[in-house]
PDB file of C-alpha atoms in Angstrom:
ATOM      1  CA  MET A 261      32.006  15.669   3.821  1.00  0.00           C
ATOM      2  CA  THR A 262      29.379  15.843   1.056  1.00  0.00           C
ATOM      3  CA  GLN A 263      26.109  14.111   1.824  1.00  0.00           C
ATOM      4  CA  SER A 264      25.113  11.371  -0.637  1.00  0.00           C
ATOM      5  CA  PRO A 265      22.142  12.276  -2.826  1.00  0.00           C
ATOM      6  CA  GLY A 266      18.871  10.495  -2.199  1.00  0.00           C
ATOM      7  CA  VAL A 267      17.499   7.679  -4.327  1.00  0.00           C
ATOM      8  CA  PRO A 268      14.105   8.275  -6.007  1.00  0.00           C
ATOM      9  CA  LEU A 269      11.291   5.773  -5.582  1.00  0.00           C
ATOM     10  CA  ARG A 270       7.743   5.981  -6.940  1.00  0.00           C
ATOM     11  CA  VAL A 271       5.063   4.173  -4.925  1.00  0.00           C
ATOM     12  CA  VAL A 272       1.429   3.380  -5.685  1.00  0.00           C
ATOM     13  CA  SER A 273      -0.971   2.145  -3.020  1.00  0.00           C
ATOM     14  CA  TYR A 274      -4.166   0.752  -4.484  1.00  0.00           C
ATOM     15  CA  ASN A 275      -7.227  -1.090  -3.225  1.00  0.00           C
ATOM     16  CA  ILE A 276      -8.226  -2.844  -6.464  1.00  0.00           C
ATOM     17  CA  HIS A 277     -11.679  -4.016  -5.285  1.00  0.00           C
ATOM     18  CA  SER A 278     -10.797  -7.677  -5.950  1.00  0.00           C
ATOM     19  CA  GLN A 279     -10.557  -6.862  -9.696  1.00  0.00           C
ATOM     20  CA  ARG A 280     -14.349  -6.601  -9.904  1.00  0.00           C
ATOM     21  CA  ASP A 281     -14.304  -3.506 -12.086  1.00  0.00           C
ATOM     22  CA  ASP A 282     -12.669  -2.554 -15.410  1.00  0.00           C
ATOM     23  CA  THR A 283      -9.442  -4.570 -15.334  1.00  0.00           C
ATOM     24  CA  ALA A 284      -8.130  -3.027 -18.567  1.00  0.00           C
ATOM     25  CA  ALA A 285      -8.520   0.419 -17.002  1.00  0.00           C
ATOM     26  CA  LEU A 286      -6.862  -0.865 -13.820  1.00  0.00           C
ATOM     27  CA  ALA A 287      -3.807  -2.077 -15.729  1.00  0.00           C
ATOM     28  CA  ALA A 288      -3.612   1.148 -17.728  1.00  0.00           C
ATOM     29  CA  VAL A 289      -3.779   3.299 -14.584  1.00  0.00           C
ATOM     30  CA  VAL A 290      -0.827   1.526 -12.979  1.00  0.00           C
ATOM     31  CA  ARG A 291       1.250   1.328 -16.163  1.00  0.00           C
ATOM     32  CA  GLU A 292       0.776   5.041 -16.806  1.00  0.00           C
ATOM     33  CA  ALA A 293       1.977   5.827 -13.280  1.00  0.00           C
ATOM     34  CA  ARG A 294       5.251   3.916 -13.935  1.00  0.00           C
ATOM     35  CA  PRO A 295       5.760   2.955 -10.271  1.00  0.00           C
ATOM     36  CA  ASP A 296       8.760   1.211  -8.774  1.00  0.00           C
ATOM     37  CA  VAL A 297       6.550  -0.532  -6.219  1.00  0.00           C
ATOM     38  CA  VAL A 298       2.809  -1.108  -5.844  1.00  0.00           C
ATOM     39  CA  VAL A 299       1.093  -1.996  -2.580  1.00  0.00           C
ATOM     40  CA  VAL A 300      -2.169  -3.778  -3.425  1.00  0.00           C
ATOM     41  CA  GLN A 301      -5.138  -4.274  -1.138  1.00  0.00           C
ATOM     42  CA  GLU A 302      -7.843  -6.799  -2.095  1.00  0.00           C
ATOM     43  CA  GLY A 303      -5.516  -8.741  -4.358  1.00  0.00           C
ATOM     44  CA  PRO A 304      -5.886 -12.478  -5.096  1.00  0.00           C
ATOM     45  CA  ARG A 305      -6.305 -14.529  -1.929  1.00  0.00           C
ATOM     46  CA  ARG A 306      -8.296 -17.625  -2.873  1.00  0.00           C
ATOM     47  CA  PHE A 307      -8.221 -20.455  -5.446  1.00  0.00           C
ATOM     48  CA  ARG A 308      -5.283 -20.148  -7.899  1.00  0.00           C
ATOM     49  CA  TRP A 309      -4.019 -17.064  -6.102  1.00  0.00           C
ATOM     50  CA  ARG A 310      -0.418 -17.597  -7.268  1.00  0.00           C
ATOM     51  CA  PRO A 311      -1.079 -17.475 -11.036  1.00  0.00           C
ATOM     52  CA  LYS A 312      -3.675 -14.740 -10.506  1.00  0.00           C
ATOM     53  CA  SER A 313      -1.147 -12.635  -8.589  1.00  0.00           C
ATOM     54  CA  ALA A 314       1.464 -13.220 -11.288  1.00  0.00           C
ATOM     55  CA  ALA A 315      -1.031 -12.258 -14.009  1.00  0.00           C
ATOM     56  CA  LEU A 316      -1.979  -9.092 -12.137  1.00  0.00           C
ATOM     57  CA  ALA A 317       1.684  -8.139 -11.739  1.00  0.00           C
ATOM     58  CA  GLU A 318       2.345  -8.816 -15.423  1.00  0.00           C
ATOM     59  CA  SER A 319      -0.617  -6.626 -16.420  1.00  0.00           C
ATOM     60  CA  PHE A 320       1.077  -3.802 -14.479  1.00  0.00           C
ATOM     61  CA  GLY A 321       4.528  -4.523 -15.951  1.00  0.00           C
ATOM     62  CA  LEU A 322       5.774  -5.634 -12.525  1.00  0.00           C
ATOM     63  CA  VAL A 323       6.659  -8.792 -10.597  1.00  0.00           C
ATOM     64  CA  VAL A 324       5.387 -10.268  -7.328  1.00  0.00           C
ATOM     65  CA  ALA A 325       7.501  -9.480  -4.276  1.00  0.00           C
ATOM     66  CA  ALA A 326       5.368 -10.766  -1.387  1.00  0.00           C
ATOM     67  CA  GLY A 327       1.859 -11.447  -0.176  1.00  0.00           C
ATOM     68  CA  GLY A 328      -1.220 -13.009  -1.707  1.00  0.00           C
ATOM     69  CA  LEU A 329      -3.085 -15.707   0.197  1.00  0.00           C
ATOM     70  CA  PRO A 330      -0.603 -15.818   3.135  1.00  0.00           C
ATOM     71  CA  ALA A 331      -1.239 -12.088   3.684  1.00  0.00           C
ATOM     72  CA  LEU A 332      -4.989 -12.340   2.980  1.00  0.00           C
ATOM     73  CA  GLY A 333      -4.939 -10.386  -0.272  1.00  0.00           C
ATOM     74  CA  ASN A 334      -2.267  -7.845   0.569  1.00  0.00           C
ATOM     75  CA  LEU A 335       0.187  -7.999  -2.314  1.00  0.00           C
ATOM     76  CA  LEU A 336       3.514  -6.232  -2.889  1.00  0.00           C
ATOM     77  CA  LEU A 337       4.692  -5.767  -6.475  1.00  0.00           C
ATOM     78  CA  THR A 338       7.973  -4.320  -7.724  1.00  0.00           C
ATOM     79  CA  SER A 339       9.682  -3.249 -10.916  1.00  0.00           C
ATOM     80  CA  LEU A 340      12.982  -4.832 -11.930  1.00  0.00           C
ATOM     81  CA  ARG A 341      14.699  -1.718 -10.550  1.00  0.00           C
ATOM     82  CA  VAL A 342      13.924  -3.088  -7.077  1.00  0.00           C
ATOM     83  CA  ARG A 343      15.526  -6.222  -5.632  1.00  0.00           C
ATOM     84  CA  VAL A 344      13.706  -8.090  -2.856  1.00  0.00           C
ATOM     85  CA  VAL A 345      16.062  -9.582  -0.272  1.00  0.00           C
ATOM     86  CA  ALA A 346      13.489 -10.926   2.223  1.00  0.00           C
ATOM     87  CA  GLU A 347       9.718 -11.195   2.549  1.00  0.00           C
ATOM     88  CA  ARG A 348       7.200 -12.285   5.125  1.00  0.00           C
ATOM     89  CA  CYS A 349       3.471 -12.296   5.751  1.00  0.00           C
ATOM     90  CA  GLN A 350       1.373 -11.731   8.851  1.00  0.00           C
ATOM     91  CA  ARG A 351      -2.128 -12.829   9.791  1.00  0.00           C
ATOM     92  CA  PHE A 352      -4.138 -11.038  12.432  1.00  0.00           C
ATOM     93  CA  PRO A 353      -6.216 -13.077  14.891  1.00  0.00           C
ATOM     94  CA  LEU A 354      -9.635 -13.969  13.554  1.00  0.00           C
ATOM     95  CA  THR A 355     -12.672 -12.475  15.226  1.00  0.00           C
ATOM     96  CA  PRO A 356     -15.574 -14.945  14.831  1.00  0.00           C
ATOM     97  CA  GLY A 357     -17.930 -13.783  12.123  1.00  0.00           C
ATOM     98  CA  ARG A 358     -15.400 -11.341  10.627  1.00  0.00           C
ATOM     99  CA  HIS A 359     -13.006 -11.568   7.654  1.00  0.00           C
ATOM    100  CA  LEU A 360      -9.473 -12.792   8.293  1.00  0.00           C
ATOM    101  CA  ARG A 361      -6.980  -9.938   7.737  1.00  0.00           C
ATOM    102  CA  GLY A 362      -3.214  -9.604   7.526  1.00  0.00           C
ATOM    103  CA  ALA A 363      -0.195  -7.774   6.152  1.00  0.00           C
ATOM    104  CA  ALA A 364       2.741  -8.279   3.793  1.00  0.00           C
ATOM    105  CA  TYR A 365       6.339  -7.114   4.162  1.00  0.00           C
ATOM    106  CA  ALA A 366       9.345  -7.038   1.826  1.00  0.00           C
ATOM    107  CA  GLU A 367      12.872  -5.870   2.524  1.00  0.00           C
ATOM    108  CA  CYS A 368      14.159  -4.296  -0.667  1.00  0.00           C
ATOM    109  CA  VAL A 369      17.106  -2.591  -2.330  1.00  0.00           C
ATOM    110  CA  VAL A 370      16.453  -0.034  -5.057  1.00  0.00           C
ATOM    111  CA  ALA A 371      19.012   0.713  -7.771  1.00  0.00           C
ATOM    112  CA  GLY A 372      21.603  -1.052  -5.633  1.00  0.00           C
ATOM    113  CA  ALA A 373      21.846   2.101  -3.539  1.00  0.00           C
ATOM    114  CA  ALA A 374      19.099   2.311  -0.905  1.00  0.00           C
ATOM    115  CA  ARG A 375      17.431  -0.204   1.374  1.00  0.00           C
ATOM    116  CA  PHE A 376      13.861   0.012   2.611  1.00  0.00           C
ATOM    117  CA  THR A 377      11.078  -2.128   4.068  1.00  0.00           C
ATOM    118  CA  LEU A 378       7.826  -2.095   2.110  1.00  0.00           C
ATOM    119  CA  ALA A 379       4.670  -2.991   4.043  1.00  0.00           C
ATOM    120  CA  GLY A 380       1.005  -3.233   3.168  1.00  0.00           C
ATOM    121  CA  SER A 381      -2.173  -3.995   5.082  1.00  0.00           C
ATOM    122  CA  HIS A 382      -5.967  -3.672   4.964  1.00  0.00           C
ATOM    123  CA  LEU A 383      -7.604  -3.224   8.337  1.00  0.00           C
ATOM    124  CA  SER A 384     -11.066  -4.338   9.361  1.00  0.00           C
ATOM    125  CA  THR A 385     -14.273  -2.461   8.644  1.00  0.00           C
ATOM    126  CA  ASP A 386     -15.227  -3.149  12.286  1.00  0.00           C
ATOM    127  CA  PRO A 387     -14.168  -0.253  14.556  1.00  0.00           C
ATOM    128  CA  ALA A 388     -13.961  -2.626  17.513  1.00  0.00           C
ATOM    129  CA  GLU A 389     -11.510  -4.898  15.690  1.00  0.00           C
ATOM    130  CA  ARG A 390      -9.258  -2.327  13.972  1.00  0.00           C
ATOM    131  CA  PRO A 391      -7.211  -1.031  16.936  1.00  0.00           C
ATOM    132  CA  ALA A 392      -5.762  -4.448  17.789  1.00  0.00           C
ATOM    133  CA  GLN A 393      -4.901  -5.077  14.137  1.00  0.00           C
ATOM    134  CA  ALA A 394      -3.242  -1.670  13.927  1.00  0.00           C
ATOM    135  CA  THR A 395      -1.170  -2.482  17.008  1.00  0.00           C
ATOM    136  CA  LEU A 396       0.070  -5.749  15.497  1.00  0.00           C
ATOM    137  CA  PHE A 397       0.867  -4.052  12.174  1.00  0.00           C
ATOM    138  CA  LYS A 398       2.680  -1.206  13.958  1.00  0.00           C
ATOM    139  CA  ARG A 399       4.732  -3.649  16.023  1.00  0.00           C
ATOM    140  CA  GLU A 400       6.152  -5.145  12.817  1.00  0.00           C
ATOM    141  CA  LEU A 401       6.818  -1.702  11.327  1.00  0.00           C
ATOM    142  CA  ASP A 402       8.709  -0.619  14.440  1.00  0.00           C
ATOM    143  CA  ALA A 403      10.792  -3.805  14.357  1.00  0.00           C
ATOM    144  CA  ALA A 404      11.907  -3.297  10.749  1.00  0.00           C
ATOM    145  CA  GLY A 405      15.554  -2.496  10.176  1.00  0.00           C
ATOM    146  CA  PRO A 406      15.648  -0.412   6.973  1.00  0.00           C
ATOM    147  CA  PRO A 407      13.469   2.713   6.650  1.00  0.00           C
ATOM    148  CA  VAL A 408       9.785   1.797   6.369  1.00  0.00           C
ATOM    149  CA  ILE A 409       7.287   2.601   3.631  1.00  0.00           C
ATOM    150  CA  ALA A 410       3.866   1.498   4.878  1.00  0.00           C
ATOM    151  CA  ALA A 411       0.679   1.696   2.823  1.00  0.00           C
ATOM    152  CA  ALA A 412      -2.749   0.600   3.974  1.00  0.00           C
ATOM    153  CA  ASP A 413      -6.479   0.822   3.558  1.00  0.00           C
ATOM    154  CA  LEU A 414      -7.194   1.649   7.189  1.00  0.00           C
ATOM    155  CA  ASN A 415     -10.982   1.729   6.797  1.00  0.00           C
ATOM    156  CA  GLU A 416     -11.037   4.907   8.895  1.00  0.00           C
ATOM    157  CA  GLY A 417      -9.876   8.493   8.596  1.00  0.00           C
ATOM    158  CA  PRO A 418      -7.035  10.372  10.309  1.00  0.00           C
ATOM    159  CA  ASP A 419      -9.192  10.980  13.383  1.00  0.00           C
ATOM    160  CA  GLY A 420      -9.355   7.242  14.148  1.00  0.00           C
ATOM    161  CA  ALA A 421      -7.468   5.377  16.856  1.00  0.00           C
ATOM    162  CA  ALA A 422      -6.083   2.736  14.486  1.00  0.00           C
ATOM    163  CA  TRP A 423      -4.821   5.439  12.114  1.00  0.00           C
ATOM    164  CA  ALA A 424      -3.069   7.184  14.999  1.00  0.00           C
ATOM    165  CA  THR A 425      -1.400   3.938  16.052  1.00  0.00           C
ATOM    166  CA  VAL A 426       0.020   3.205  12.600  1.00  0.00           C
ATOM    167  CA  ALA A 427       1.034   6.837  11.980  1.00  0.00           C
ATOM    168  CA  ARG A 428       2.940   7.279  15.244  1.00  0.00           C
ATOM    169  CA  GLY A 429       6.545   8.255  14.529  1.00  0.00           C
ATOM    170  CA  LEU A 430       6.033   8.166  10.755  1.00  0.00           C
ATOM    171  CA  THR A 431       5.371  10.842   8.141  1.00  0.00           C
ATOM    172  CA  ASP A 432       1.924  10.926   6.547  1.00  0.00           C
ATOM    173  CA  ALA A 433       2.789  11.583   2.898  1.00  0.00           C
ATOM    174  CA  ALA A 434      -0.442  13.499   2.266  1.00  0.00           C
ATOM    175  CA  VAL A 435       0.160  15.828   5.201  1.00  0.00           C
ATOM    176  CA  ALA A 436       3.795  16.354   4.176  1.00  0.00           C
ATOM    177  CA  MET A 437       2.607  17.712   0.817  1.00  0.00           C
ATOM    178  CA  ASP A 438      -0.343  19.627   2.323  1.00  0.00           C
ATOM    179  CA  ARG A 439      -2.772  17.428   0.376  1.00  0.00           C
ATOM    180  CA  ALA A 440      -4.699  15.729   3.148  1.00  0.00           C
ATOM    181  CA  ASP A 441      -7.878  17.052   1.538  1.00  0.00           C
ATOM    182  CA  ARG A 442      -7.473  14.566  -1.343  1.00  0.00           C
ATOM    183  CA  LEU A 443     -10.136  11.926  -0.667  1.00  0.00           C
ATOM    184  CA  THR A 444      -9.550   8.295  -1.617  1.00  0.00           C
ATOM    185  CA  TYR A 445     -12.962   6.608  -1.211  1.00  0.00           C
ATOM    186  CA  SER A 446     -15.293   6.037  -2.843  1.00  0.00           C
ATOM    187  CA  CYS A 447     -14.786   6.757  -6.525  1.00  0.00           C
ATOM    188  CA  ALA A 448     -18.545   7.063  -6.961  1.00  0.00           C
ATOM    189  CA  ASP A 449     -18.887   9.520  -4.063  1.00  0.00           C
ATOM    190  CA  PRO A 450     -15.511  10.701  -2.707  1.00  0.00           C
ATOM    191  CA  ARG A 451     -16.024  11.494   0.966  1.00  0.00           C
ATOM    192  CA  ARG A 452     -13.242   9.860   3.025  1.00  0.00           C
ATOM    193  CA  ARG A 453      -9.457   9.561   3.162  1.00  0.00           C
ATOM    194  CA  ILE A 454      -9.043   5.981   4.350  1.00  0.00           C
ATOM    195  CA  ASP A 455      -6.067   4.963   2.174  1.00  0.00           C
ATOM    196  CA  ALA A 456      -2.747   6.201   3.516  1.00  0.00           C
ATOM    197  CA  LEU A 457       0.976   6.006   2.926  1.00  0.00           C
ATOM    198  CA  PHE A 458       3.379   6.544   5.827  1.00  0.00           C
ATOM    199  CA  VAL A 459       7.165   6.748   5.633  1.00  0.00           C
ATOM    200  CA  ASP A 460      10.123   6.810   7.962  1.00  0.00           C
ATOM    201  CA  PRO A 461      11.137  10.427   8.735  1.00  0.00           C
ATOM    202  CA  ARG A 462      14.494   9.715   7.056  1.00  0.00           C
ATOM    203  CA  ILE A 463      12.606   9.436   3.744  1.00  0.00           C
ATOM    204  CA  THR A 464      11.730  12.666   1.930  1.00  0.00           C
ATOM    205  CA  VAL A 465       8.263  12.996   0.406  1.00  0.00           C
ATOM    206  CA  VAL A 466       8.716  14.742  -2.960  1.00  0.00           C
ATOM    207  CA  ASP A 467       5.152  14.577  -4.299  1.00  0.00           C
ATOM    208  CA  TYR A 468       1.744  13.115  -3.410  1.00  0.00           C
ATOM    209  CA  ASP A 469      -1.430  12.675  -5.404  1.00  0.00           C
ATOM    210  CA  VAL A 470      -4.738  10.841  -5.332  1.00  0.00           C
ATOM    211  CA  VAL A 471      -5.342  10.026  -8.974  1.00  0.00           C
ATOM    212  CA  ASP A 472      -8.914  10.987  -9.845  1.00  0.00           C
ATOM    213  CA  THR A 473      -9.547  10.491 -13.568  1.00  0.00           C
ATOM    214  CA  PRO A 474     -12.312   8.900 -15.658  1.00  0.00           C
ATOM    215  CA  GLN A 475     -10.038   5.870 -15.959  1.00  0.00           C
ATOM    216  CA  THR A 476      -9.468   5.462 -12.197  1.00  0.00           C
ATOM    217  CA  ARG A 477     -13.207   5.810 -11.626  1.00  0.00           C
ATOM    218  CA  ARG A 478     -13.719   2.766 -13.867  1.00  0.00           C
ATOM    219  CA  ALA A 479     -10.843   0.749 -12.449  1.00  0.00           C
ATOM    220  CA  SER A 480     -11.855   0.330  -8.782  1.00  0.00           C
ATOM    221  CA  ASP A 481     -13.997   1.746  -5.995  1.00  0.00           C
ATOM    222  CA  HIS A 482     -10.885   3.361  -4.439  1.00  0.00           C
ATOM    223  CA  PHE A 483      -8.626   5.954  -6.041  1.00  0.00           C
ATOM    224  CA  PRO A 484      -4.924   5.036  -6.217  1.00  0.00           C
ATOM    225  CA  VAL A 485      -2.462   6.939  -4.049  1.00  0.00           C
ATOM    226  CA  LEU A 486       0.684   7.967  -5.952  1.00  0.00           C
ATOM    227  CA  VAL A 487       3.748   9.135  -4.042  1.00  0.00           C
ATOM    228  CA  ASP A 488       7.271  10.115  -5.090  1.00  0.00           C
ATOM    229  CA  LEU A 489       9.925   9.593  -2.443  1.00  0.00           C
ATOM    230  CA  LEU A 490      13.617  10.220  -1.973  1.00  0.00           C
ATOM    231  CA  LEU A 491      15.308   7.472   0.057  1.00  0.00           C
ATOM    232  CA  PRO A 492      18.557   7.928   1.965  1.00  0.00           C
ATOM    233  CA  ALA A 493      21.401   6.323   0.063  1.00  0.00           C
ATOM    234  CA  ALA A 494      23.351   3.580   1.804  1.00  0.00           C
ATOM    235  CA  ASP A 495      26.643   4.654   3.342  1.00  0.00           C
TER     236      ASP A 495
END
């Protein structure tokens, strides 16, 4: 029996710094990447978040799949090649004096041939708070039915406890391509890899890059992570 070929999917994970920087450069960066899905951290989460999220998606040539205020600024965007069949948002418990954090999830079908769960989160800057958030995020990832694609600004590197929790049982796309030396933060002084993309082992990582260009240095304080995947086709 011949195995069905995989289905390609291009993913961008991007902390957009609340659109505080060069928004024209930001839109150009994403459009030039031509992604199927974008996982946004620090997207709209306050007053008029719905039209702001829609405007951001339109500037990228995409549509809103999930997230926004209910996910505390985590936003999932898709091209018309991707159909969203279900979505949900998660809020982590609030630590007094800290920012409220959360995650967004979307169950999707790409090209009518492959199902996957897209997830995005942005963990706390507080090392005491991150592990519990990572545990809650990981619990949802483990409960997902279709193969998971999880992108996050973890606010710590691969040696951190929260990173290890989220990564458990998943493939780190950077490691799979032997590119874990590509640093994601900050654009002004790249010194840390705190933005990651993890995938179900059933998903093949085809390519991985951290896009460092004059344009991305104007667009945000984080570099975008760009990953090409091959998803298992549905039986």
